[in-house]
Amino acid sequence: MEIDELEYEIFVDGALVKRVTIQQIKPCIVAENMIRVLMQLDSEIRDVIPLLITRYPPGKVNFIENKGIITLNIQNRLVTLYPSGKISMNNTIDKEDAIEAVTEIMKVINEVFIELNNDNGLDYSEIKEKLSKIGPLALYNCLPKTNCEKCGEVTCMAFAIKLLSGDIKLDKCKPLRDREHIKDVSCLKELLGIQIMQSMGWNE
């Protein structure tokens, strides 16, 4: 299957991106019976891309800073976003699946754009510094270390590893809601920042 210049358009309400055009659908190289979709947004997103890293778990994001390209490992697929607004998405079931996935991404892009322009404290240099310090051990050191298994993991270290990869959410750690572990929450806020904590599934 190969369809070039499909020019299928999707419209959304948004502050930055309002339209995406599906330009090409090809067989996926890495998964049989799946497709690879090439799309184009109606606006450049170079200023937003660095800050998208705050919206996804660190283990799900690969940001090539010198090229301004970000690849997200989400919904069992790789989605690559380019400064020009080009999007490549693999491991996709069909056109409808691609539309659903890209619509969610456009929503996130617009949210970050609004925050950026409202000066809501998004600072890439600060976020980059925090990300450089995030690893399983650093996360573990900010957890209650009770090994209570309430999250479904045998140890807090196992939880930290899955948390980093985005395979479990931070709010699964029940002891963090206890007053006696308020210092651990403060430790996580210092390590991650509130935006990254939220991307890991924490709600105040």
PDB file of C-alpha atoms in Angstrom:
ATOM      1  CA  MET A   1       0.000   0.000   0.000  1.00  0.00           C
ATOM      2  CA  GLU A   2       1.303   3.429  -0.906  1.00  0.00           C
ATOM      3  CA  ILE A   3      -0.685   6.626  -1.166  1.00  0.00           C
ATOM      4  CA  ASP A   4       1.102   9.866  -2.012  1.00  0.00           C
ATOM      5  CA  GLU A   5      -0.295  13.385  -1.644  1.00  0.00           C
ATOM      6  CA  LEU A   6      -3.380  12.177   0.127  1.00  0.00           C
ATOM      7  CA  GLU A   7      -4.040  15.731   1.331  1.00  0.00           C
ATOM      8  CA  TYR A   8      -6.513  14.634   3.978  1.00  0.00           C
ATOM      9  CA  GLU A   9      -7.031  17.554   6.368  1.00  0.00           C
ATOM     10  CA  ILE A  10      -8.055  17.613  10.039  1.00  0.00           C
ATOM     11  CA  PHE A  11      -9.077  20.831  11.765  1.00  0.00           C
ATOM     12  CA  VAL A  12      -8.973  21.638  15.496  1.00  0.00           C
ATOM     13  CA  ASP A  13      -9.463  24.751  17.606  1.00  0.00           C
ATOM     14  CA  GLY A  14      -6.022  25.899  18.643  1.00  0.00           C
ATOM     15  CA  ALA A  15      -3.826  28.859  19.463  1.00  0.00           C
ATOM     16  CA  LEU A  16      -0.934  27.724  17.251  1.00  0.00           C
ATOM     17  CA  VAL A  17      -1.857  24.689  15.158  1.00  0.00           C
ATOM     18  CA  LYS A  18      -5.339  24.459  13.692  1.00  0.00           C
ATOM     19  CA  ARG A  19      -4.925  22.105  10.752  1.00  0.00           C
ATOM     20  CA  VAL A  20      -2.919  19.004   9.929  1.00  0.00           C
ATOM     21  CA  THR A  21      -2.699  17.457   6.479  1.00  0.00           C
ATOM     22  CA  ILE A  22      -2.066  13.747   6.000  1.00  0.00           C
ATOM     23  CA  GLN A  23       0.258  13.823   3.015  1.00  0.00           C
ATOM     24  CA  GLN A  24       1.396  10.245   2.718  1.00  0.00           C
ATOM     25  CA  ILE A  25       0.512   6.759   3.936  1.00  0.00           C
ATOM     26  CA  LYS A  26       2.955   3.891   3.457  1.00  0.00           C
ATOM     27  CA  PRO A  27       3.449   0.393   4.888  1.00  0.00           C
ATOM     28  CA  CYS A  28       5.210   0.469   8.241  1.00  0.00           C
ATOM     29  CA  ILE A  29       8.750  -0.874   8.023  1.00  0.00           C
ATOM     30  CA  VAL A  30       8.874  -2.216  11.576  1.00  0.00           C
ATOM     31  CA  ALA A  31       5.402  -3.744  11.943  1.00  0.00           C
ATOM     32  CA  GLU A  32       3.469  -5.925   9.529  1.00  0.00           C
ATOM     33  CA  ASN A  33      -0.067  -4.820   8.587  1.00  0.00           C
ATOM     34  CA  MET A  34       0.563  -1.379  10.089  1.00  0.00           C
ATOM     35  CA  ILE A  35       1.107   1.948   8.344  1.00  0.00           C
ATOM     36  CA  ARG A  36       3.513   4.869   8.479  1.00  0.00           C
ATOM     37  CA  VAL A  37       1.905   8.275   8.140  1.00  0.00           C
ATOM     38  CA  LEU A  38       3.521  11.555   7.102  1.00  0.00           C
ATOM     39  CA  MET A  39       1.687  14.728   8.095  1.00  0.00           C
ATOM     40  CA  GLN A  40       2.148  18.476   7.983  1.00  0.00           C
ATOM     41  CA  LEU A  41       0.882  21.018  10.507  1.00  0.00           C
ATOM     42  CA  ASP A  42      -0.199  24.465   9.374  1.00  0.00           C
ATOM     43  CA  SER A  43       2.385  26.249  11.580  1.00  0.00           C
ATOM     44  CA  GLU A  44       6.015  25.885  12.532  1.00  0.00           C
ATOM     45  CA  ILE A  45       6.529  24.502  16.046  1.00  0.00           C
ATOM     46  CA  ARG A  46      10.257  25.122  16.596  1.00  0.00           C
ATOM     47  CA  ASP A  47       9.668  27.278  19.704  1.00  0.00           C
ATOM     48  CA  VAL A  48       7.315  24.738  21.250  1.00  0.00           C
ATOM     49  CA  ILE A  49       9.251  21.519  20.579  1.00  0.00           C
ATOM     50  CA  PRO A  50      11.870  21.917  23.365  1.00  0.00           C
ATOM     51  CA  LEU A  51       9.123  22.371  25.940  1.00  0.00           C
ATOM     52  CA  LEU A  52       7.101  19.363  24.823  1.00  0.00           C
ATOM     53  CA  ILE A  53       9.536  17.296  26.874  1.00  0.00           C
ATOM     54  CA  THR A  54       7.675  18.477  29.980  1.00  0.00           C
ATOM     55  CA  ARG A  55       4.470  16.760  28.836  1.00  0.00           C
ATOM     56  CA  TYR A  56       5.730  13.201  28.498  1.00  0.00           C
ATOM     57  CA  PRO A  57       7.655  10.869  30.837  1.00  0.00           C
ATOM     58  CA  PRO A  58      11.429  11.319  30.312  1.00  0.00           C
ATOM     59  CA  GLY A  59      11.856   7.732  29.115  1.00  0.00           C
ATOM     60  CA  LYS A  60       9.318   8.334  26.354  1.00  0.00           C
ATOM     61  CA  VAL A  61      11.117  11.347  24.851  1.00  0.00           C
ATOM     62  CA  ASN A  62      14.193  11.740  22.670  1.00  0.00           C
ATOM     63  CA  PHE A  63      15.074  15.361  21.889  1.00  0.00           C
ATOM     64  CA  ILE A  64      17.837  16.087  19.364  1.00  0.00           C
ATOM     65  CA  GLU A  65      18.611  19.604  20.505  1.00  0.00           C
ATOM     66  CA  ASN A  66      20.920  20.710  17.676  1.00  0.00           C
ATOM     67  CA  LYS A  67      18.262  19.823  15.081  1.00  0.00           C
ATOM     68  CA  GLY A  68      15.220  20.751  17.148  1.00  0.00           C
ATOM     69  CA  ILE A  69      13.629  17.340  16.515  1.00  0.00           C
ATOM     70  CA  ILE A  70      11.683  15.416  19.127  1.00  0.00           C
ATOM     71  CA  THR A  71      10.618  11.764  18.978  1.00  0.00           C
ATOM     72  CA  LEU A  72       7.894  10.505  21.293  1.00  0.00           C
ATOM     73  CA  ASN A  73       7.454   6.836  22.137  1.00  0.00           C
ATOM     74  CA  ILE A  74       3.730   6.971  22.878  1.00  0.00           C
ATOM     75  CA  GLN A  75       0.715   4.749  22.302  1.00  0.00           C
ATOM     76  CA  ASN A  76       3.008   1.921  21.121  1.00  0.00           C
ATOM     77  CA  ARG A  77       4.362   4.004  18.261  1.00  0.00           C
ATOM     78  CA  LEU A  78       7.134   6.466  17.455  1.00  0.00           C
ATOM     79  CA  VAL A  79       6.054   9.974  16.564  1.00  0.00           C
ATOM     80  CA  THR A  80       8.697  12.393  15.297  1.00  0.00           C
ATOM     81  CA  LEU A  81       7.986  16.122  15.224  1.00  0.00           C
ATOM     82  CA  TYR A  82      10.107  18.548  13.207  1.00  0.00           C
ATOM     83  CA  PRO A  83      10.469  22.329  13.643  1.00  0.00           C
ATOM     84  CA  SER A  84       8.754  22.896  10.283  1.00  0.00           C
ATOM     85  CA  GLY A  85       5.603  21.198  11.579  1.00  0.00           C
ATOM     86  CA  LYS A  86       6.232  17.931   9.747  1.00  0.00           C
ATOM     87  CA  ILE A  87       5.168  14.824  11.677  1.00  0.00           C
ATOM     88  CA  SER A  88       6.126  11.207  11.030  1.00  0.00           C
ATOM     89  CA  MET A  89       4.171   8.451  12.776  1.00  0.00           C
ATOM     90  CA  ASN A  90       4.833   4.715  12.496  1.00  0.00           C
ATOM     91  CA  ASN A  91       3.164   1.556  13.822  1.00  0.00           C
ATOM     92  CA  THR A  92      -0.299   2.976  13.150  1.00  0.00           C
ATOM     93  CA  ILE A  93      -3.384   0.861  12.498  1.00  0.00           C
ATOM     94  CA  ASP A  94      -5.159   3.010   9.926  1.00  0.00           C
ATOM     95  CA  LYS A  95      -5.990   6.593   8.955  1.00  0.00           C
ATOM     96  CA  GLU A  96      -8.515   6.950  11.782  1.00  0.00           C
ATOM     97  CA  ASP A  97      -5.923   5.788  14.310  1.00  0.00           C
ATOM     98  CA  ALA A  98      -3.487   8.394  12.967  1.00  0.00           C
ATOM     99  CA  ILE A  99      -6.108  11.130  13.223  1.00  0.00           C
ATOM    100  CA  GLU A 100      -6.882  10.259  16.842  1.00  0.00           C
ATOM    101  CA  ALA A 101      -3.196  10.248  17.800  1.00  0.00           C
ATOM    102  CA  VAL A 102      -2.245  13.471  16.008  1.00  0.00           C
ATOM    103  CA  THR A 103      -5.279  15.312  17.380  1.00  0.00           C
ATOM    104  CA  GLU A 104      -4.068  14.601  20.920  1.00  0.00           C
ATOM    105  CA  ILE A 105      -0.571  15.807  20.024  1.00  0.00           C
ATOM    106  CA  MET A 106      -1.957  19.004  18.499  1.00  0.00           C
ATOM    107  CA  LYS A 107      -3.856  19.636  21.723  1.00  0.00           C
ATOM    108  CA  VAL A 108      -0.625  19.342  23.728  1.00  0.00           C
ATOM    109  CA  ILE A 109       1.235  21.630  21.287  1.00  0.00           C
ATOM    110  CA  ASN A 110      -1.434  24.293  21.665  1.00  0.00           C
ATOM    111  CA  GLU A 111      -1.426  24.005  25.464  1.00  0.00           C
ATOM    112  CA  VAL A 112       2.355  24.430  25.622  1.00  0.00           C
ATOM    113  CA  PHE A 113       2.205  27.369  23.193  1.00  0.00           C
ATOM    114  CA  ILE A 114      -0.338  29.147  25.423  1.00  0.00           C
ATOM    115  CA  GLU A 115       1.780  28.531  28.529  1.00  0.00           C
ATOM    116  CA  LEU A 116       4.879  29.770  26.735  1.00  0.00           C
ATOM    117  CA  ASN A 117       3.189  33.002  25.698  1.00  0.00           C
ATOM    118  CA  ASN A 118       1.581  33.535  29.096  1.00  0.00           C
ATOM    119  CA  ASP A 119       5.015  33.331  30.710  1.00  0.00           C
ATOM    120  CA  ASN A 120       3.947  30.496  32.988  1.00  0.00           C
ATOM    121  CA  GLY A 121       7.465  29.636  34.066  1.00  0.00           C
ATOM    122  CA  LEU A 122       8.409  27.312  31.189  1.00  0.00           C
ATOM    123  CA  ASP A 123      12.171  27.637  30.873  1.00  0.00           C
ATOM    124  CA  TYR A 124      13.911  25.101  28.661  1.00  0.00           C
ATOM    125  CA  SER A 125      17.363  25.658  30.160  1.00  0.00           C
ATOM    126  CA  GLU A 126      15.997  24.933  33.640  1.00  0.00           C
ATOM    127  CA  ILE A 127      14.051  21.894  32.398  1.00  0.00           C
ATOM    128  CA  LYS A 128      17.134  20.595  30.573  1.00  0.00           C
ATOM    129  CA  GLU A 129      19.179  20.837  33.771  1.00  0.00           C
ATOM    130  CA  LYS A 130      16.539  18.904  35.692  1.00  0.00           C
ATOM    131  CA  LEU A 131      16.309  16.201  33.030  1.00  0.00           C
ATOM    132  CA  SER A 132      20.069  15.694  33.157  1.00  0.00           C
ATOM    133  CA  LYS A 133      19.743  14.716  36.823  1.00  0.00           C
ATOM    134  CA  ILE A 134      16.813  12.329  36.444  1.00  0.00           C
ATOM    135  CA  GLY A 135      17.575   8.630  36.662  1.00  0.00           C
ATOM    136  CA  PRO A 136      16.187   5.600  38.515  1.00  0.00           C
ATOM    137  CA  LEU A 137      18.405   6.183  41.560  1.00  0.00           C
ATOM    138  CA  ALA A 138      17.541   9.882  41.786  1.00  0.00           C
ATOM    139  CA  LEU A 139      13.828   9.015  41.600  1.00  0.00           C
ATOM    140  CA  TYR A 140      14.246   6.231  44.157  1.00  0.00           C
ATOM    141  CA  ASN A 141      15.913   8.623  46.585  1.00  0.00           C
ATOM    142  CA  CYS A 142      12.775  10.792  46.490  1.00  0.00           C
ATOM    143  CA  LEU A 143      10.353   7.904  47.058  1.00  0.00           C
ATOM    144  CA  PRO A 144       9.112   6.690  50.480  1.00  0.00           C
ATOM    145  CA  LYS A 145      11.283   3.512  50.251  1.00  0.00           C
ATOM    146  CA  THR A 146       8.627   1.479  52.066  1.00  0.00           C
ATOM    147  CA  ASN A 147       8.535  -1.368  49.510  1.00  0.00           C
ATOM    148  CA  CYS A 148       4.852  -1.598  50.408  1.00  0.00           C
ATOM    149  CA  GLU A 149       3.873  -3.060  46.999  1.00  0.00           C
ATOM    150  CA  LYS A 150       0.688  -0.937  46.897  1.00  0.00           C
ATOM    151  CA  CYS A 151       1.744   0.296  43.462  1.00  0.00           C
ATOM    152  CA  GLY A 152       1.943  -3.271  42.178  1.00  0.00           C
ATOM    153  CA  GLU A 153       5.746  -3.377  42.141  1.00  0.00           C
ATOM    154  CA  VAL A 154       7.844  -5.454  44.538  1.00  0.00           C
ATOM    155  CA  THR A 155      10.248  -2.631  45.420  1.00  0.00           C
ATOM    156  CA  CYS A 156      10.406   1.147  45.233  1.00  0.00           C
ATOM    157  CA  MET A 157      13.425   0.816  42.921  1.00  0.00           C
ATOM    158  CA  ALA A 158      11.374  -1.274  40.498  1.00  0.00           C
ATOM    159  CA  PHE A 159       8.698   1.428  40.684  1.00  0.00           C
ATOM    160  CA  ALA A 160      11.301   4.148  39.963  1.00  0.00           C
ATOM    161  CA  ILE A 161      12.535   2.289  36.851  1.00  0.00           C
ATOM    162  CA  LYS A 162       9.008   1.892  35.465  1.00  0.00           C
ATOM    163  CA  LEU A 163       8.198   5.484  36.374  1.00  0.00           C
ATOM    164  CA  LEU A 164      11.119   6.746  34.313  1.00  0.00           C
ATOM    165  CA  SER A 165      10.057   4.680  31.305  1.00  0.00           C
ATOM    166  CA  GLY A 166       6.455   5.862  31.582  1.00  0.00           C
ATOM    167  CA  ASP A 167       5.136   2.361  32.268  1.00  0.00           C
ATOM    168  CA  ILE A 168       3.597   3.377  35.595  1.00  0.00           C
ATOM    169  CA  LYS A 169       2.198   6.638  36.960  1.00  0.00           C
ATOM    170  CA  LEU A 170       3.494   8.522  39.974  1.00  0.00           C
ATOM    171  CA  ASP A 171       0.085   8.616  41.657  1.00  0.00           C
ATOM    172  CA  LYS A 172       0.268   4.814  42.013  1.00  0.00           C
ATOM    173  CA  CYS A 173       2.627   5.445  44.936  1.00  0.00           C
ATOM    174  CA  LYS A 174       0.020   5.660  47.712  1.00  0.00           C
ATOM    175  CA  PRO A 175       2.425   6.551  50.560  1.00  0.00           C
ATOM    176  CA  LEU A 176       3.277   9.838  48.799  1.00  0.00           C
ATOM    177  CA  ARG A 177      -0.216  11.039  49.775  1.00  0.00           C
ATOM    178  CA  ASP A 178       0.505  10.506  53.469  1.00  0.00           C
ATOM    179  CA  ARG A 179       1.543  13.516  55.533  1.00  0.00           C
ATOM    180  CA  GLU A 180       4.573  11.676  56.872  1.00  0.00           C
ATOM    181  CA  HIS A 181       6.016  11.582  53.329  1.00  0.00           C
ATOM    182  CA  ILE A 182       5.508  15.251  52.478  1.00  0.00           C
ATOM    183  CA  LYS A 183       9.295  15.646  52.334  1.00  0.00           C
ATOM    184  CA  ASP A 184       9.422  13.031  49.578  1.00  0.00           C
ATOM    185  CA  VAL A 185       6.909  15.028  47.516  1.00  0.00           C
ATOM    186  CA  SER A 186       9.043  18.140  48.023  1.00  0.00           C
ATOM    187  CA  CYS A 187      12.101  16.143  46.925  1.00  0.00           C
ATOM    188  CA  LEU A 188      10.311  15.101  43.711  1.00  0.00           C
ATOM    189  CA  LYS A 189       9.235  18.690  43.014  1.00  0.00           C
ATOM    190  CA  GLU A 190      12.822  19.844  43.398  1.00  0.00           C
ATOM    191  CA  LEU A 191      14.155  17.022  41.202  1.00  0.00           C
ATOM    192  CA  LEU A 192      11.521  17.062  38.472  1.00  0.00           C
ATOM    193  CA  GLY A 193       9.621  20.334  38.554  1.00  0.00           C
ATOM    194  CA  ILE A 194       5.852  20.366  38.580  1.00  0.00           C
ATOM    195  CA  GLN A 195       5.434  20.028  34.779  1.00  0.00           C
ATOM    196  CA  ILE A 196       7.471  16.824  34.588  1.00  0.00           C
ATOM    197  CA  MET A 197       5.766  15.485  37.717  1.00  0.00           C
ATOM    198  CA  GLN A 198       2.426  16.001  36.008  1.00  0.00           C
ATOM    199  CA  SER A 199       3.669  14.224  32.879  1.00  0.00           C
ATOM    200  CA  MET A 200       4.518  11.298  35.158  1.00  0.00           C
ATOM    201  CA  GLY A 201       0.953  11.182  36.433  1.00  0.00           C
ATOM    202  CA  TRP A 202       0.992  13.376  39.569  1.00  0.00           C
ATOM    203  CA  ASN A 203      -2.001  15.541  40.418  1.00  0.00           C
ATOM    204  CA  GLU A 204      -2.011  17.883  43.382  1.00  0.00           C
TER     205      GLU A 204
END
